[in-house]
Coordinates of C-alpha atoms in Angstrom, one line a residue:
I1 CA 47.3 -54.5 -6.6
N2 CA 47.2 -50.7 -6.2
V3 CA 44.2 -48.6 -6.8
N4 CA 45.3 -47.3 -10.2
D5 CA 45.9 -50.8 -11.5
W6 CA 42.6 -52.0 -10.3
L7 CA 40.7 -49.0 -11.8
Q8 CA 42.5 -49.7 -15.2
S9 CA 41.5 -53.3 -15.0
L10 CA 37.8 -52.4 -14.9
S11 CA 36.1 -52.1 -18.3
E12 CA 35.6 -48.6 -19.4
S13 CA 31.9 -49.2 -19.7
T14 CA 31.8 -49.8 -15.9
L15 CA 33.4 -46.5 -14.8
E16 CA 32.9 -43.0 -16.1
T17 CA 35.7 -40.5 -15.4
I18 CA 34.5 -37.1 -14.2
H19 CA 37.0 -34.3 -14.3
L20 CA 36.1 -31.6 -11.8
T21 CA 37.5 -28.1 -12.2
N22 CA 37.4 -25.1 -9.9
L23 CA 34.4 -22.8 -10.0
N24 CA 34.7 -19.5 -11.8
P25 CA 33.6 -16.3 -9.9
E26 CA 30.1 -16.3 -11.4
E27 CA 29.6 -20.0 -10.4
V28 CA 30.8 -19.2 -6.9
N29 CA 28.3 -16.3 -6.8
R30 CA 25.4 -18.6 -7.9
L31 CA 26.4 -21.1 -5.1
V32 CA 26.7 -18.4 -2.4
S33 CA 23.5 -16.7 -3.5
G34 CA 21.6 -20.0 -3.5
S35 CA 23.1 -21.0 -0.1
L36 CA 22.2 -17.7 1.5
R37 CA 18.9 -17.3 -0.4
T38 CA 19.9 -13.9 -1.4
S39 CA 20.0 -12.1 -4.7
P40 CA 23.2 -12.7 -6.7
R41 CA 23.5 -8.9 -7.0
L42 CA 23.8 -8.7 -3.2
T43 CA 26.2 -11.6 -2.8
R44 CA 28.6 -10.6 -5.6
S45 CA 31.2 -8.8 -3.5
L46 CA 31.1 -11.6 -0.8
S47 CA 31.4 -14.2 -3.6
T48 CA 34.5 -12.4 -5.0
V49 CA 36.2 -12.5 -1.6
L50 CA 35.2 -16.2 -1.1
H51 CA 36.4 -17.1 -4.6
S52 CA 39.8 -15.4 -4.0
K53 CA 40.1 -17.3 -0.7
S54 CA 39.0 -20.7 -2.0
L55 CA 40.4 -20.3 -5.6
G56 CA 37.1 -21.7 -6.7
N57 CA 37.6 -25.1 -5.1
P58 CA 34.0 -26.3 -4.5
F59 CA 34.9 -28.4 -1.4
F60 CA 37.1 -25.7 0.1
L61 CA 34.4 -23.1 -0.6
R62 CA 31.8 -25.2 1.1
Q63 CA 34.0 -25.8 4.1
T64 CA 34.9 -22.1 4.3
M65 CA 31.3 -21.0 4.2
E66 CA 30.5 -23.6 6.9
V67 CA 33.3 -22.3 9.1
L68 CA 32.3 -18.7 8.6
C69 CA 28.7 -19.5 9.6
K70 CA 29.7 -21.5 12.6
E71 CA 32.1 -18.8 13.8
G72 CA 29.4 -16.1 13.5
Y73 CA 30.6 -14.3 10.3
F74 CA 27.2 -14.9 8.8
H75 CA 24.1 -14.2 10.8
F76 CA 20.4 -14.1 10.0
S77 CA 18.7 -10.8 10.8
L78 CA 15.1 -11.6 12.0
I79 CA 14.2 -7.9 11.6
E80 CA 15.4 -7.7 8.0
R81 CA 14.7 -11.4 7.3
K82 CA 17.9 -11.9 5.4
W83 CA 21.5 -13.1 5.9
K84 CA 24.0 -10.5 6.8
W85 CA 27.8 -10.4 6.9
D86 CA 30.6 -7.9 7.5
L87 CA 32.6 -8.1 4.2
D88 CA 35.6 -6.2 5.7
E89 CA 35.8 -8.7 8.6
I90 CA 35.7 -11.7 6.2
L91 CA 38.2 -10.0 3.9
D92 CA 40.6 -9.5 6.8
L93 CA 40.1 -13.0 8.0
R94 CA 43.1 -15.3 7.7
L95 CA 41.7 -18.5 6.2
D96 CA 43.9 -21.6 5.8
D97 CA 45.4 -21.8 2.3
N98 CA 44.3 -25.4 1.7
V99 CA 41.6 -27.8 2.5
V100 CA 43.7 -30.2 4.5
A101 CA 44.7 -27.5 7.0
L102 CA 41.1 -26.3 7.3
L103 CA 39.8 -29.9 7.9
T104 CA 42.6 -30.7 10.4
R105 CA 41.7 -27.6 12.4
Q106 CA 38.0 -28.5 12.3
M107 CA 38.7 -32.2 13.2
S108 CA 40.8 -31.2 16.2
K109 CA 37.6 -29.6 17.7
L110 CA 35.6 -32.8 17.4
P111 CA 34.5 -34.7 20.5
E112 CA 36.7 -37.6 21.4
D113 CA 34.2 -40.3 20.3
L114 CA 33.9 -38.8 16.8
L115 CA 37.7 -38.7 16.5
I116 CA 37.8 -42.4 17.4
G117 CA 35.1 -43.0 14.8
L118 CA 37.2 -41.2 12.2
K119 CA 40.3 -43.2 13.1
A120 CA 38.3 -46.5 12.9
A121 CA 36.8 -45.5 9.5
S122 CA 40.1 -44.5 8.1
C123 CA 41.5 -48.0 8.9
I124 CA 38.6 -49.8 7.3
G125 CA 38.1 -47.9 4.0
N126 CA 35.2 -46.3 2.1
F127 CA 32.8 -49.2 2.7
I128 CA 32.2 -50.5 6.2
P129 CA 30.0 -53.6 6.5
Y130 CA 27.4 -53.3 9.3
S131 CA 28.7 -56.5 10.9
I132 CA 32.2 -54.8 11.3
V133 CA 30.5 -51.8 12.8
G134 CA 28.9 -54.0 15.4
I135 CA 32.1 -55.8 16.2
L136 CA 34.1 -52.6 16.5
S137 CA 31.3 -51.0 18.6
K138 CA 31.6 -53.8 21.2
H139 CA 35.4 -53.8 21.2
L140 CA 35.6 -50.0 21.6
G141 CA 32.6 -49.7 23.9
L142 CA 31.0 -47.0 21.6
D143 CA 28.0 -46.7 19.4
L144 CA 29.8 -46.5 16.1
D145 CA 26.6 -46.6 14.1
A146 CA 25.5 -43.3 15.8
I147 CA 29.1 -41.9 15.5
F148 CA 29.3 -42.7 11.8
R149 CA 25.9 -41.1 11.2
S150 CA 27.1 -38.0 13.0
L151 CA 30.3 -37.9 10.9
V152 CA 28.2 -38.3 7.7
Q153 CA 26.0 -35.4 8.8
R154 CA 29.1 -33.3 9.3
S155 CA 30.4 -34.3 5.9
Y156 CA 33.5 -36.1 7.2
L157 CA 32.4 -39.5 5.8

């Protein structure tokens, strides 16, 4: 049975379908402003650039902001006590046009044990019984519990 058939077989009272849409520029600005704890008035130009690069896709926007932060495009000024960024630098930055390419690039930078954990999780599915984690940990010689926790913290699982 495929996933769509299974979902259709469930009663409609069991599942609620949620349709997600892309964020509009104002919603992106509220998200960016909240994330950087900065006035929406001050983040508007940054948000406009991030909206154009992410097309308002909330997942891609979050990943983009995370990459920009990790790569030093955002920095916190202790003197001014606020987040700062160089808008022209971000504007000129070539960001991948889709989430898959961005995630693939990020995943390629992960340590080997986390990559093995991702591969194991992808073979098992979205629910991994703890007993299976123990068996796989012994077989692979890795602490998959710790690896999965790290992957959850990094938003991969």
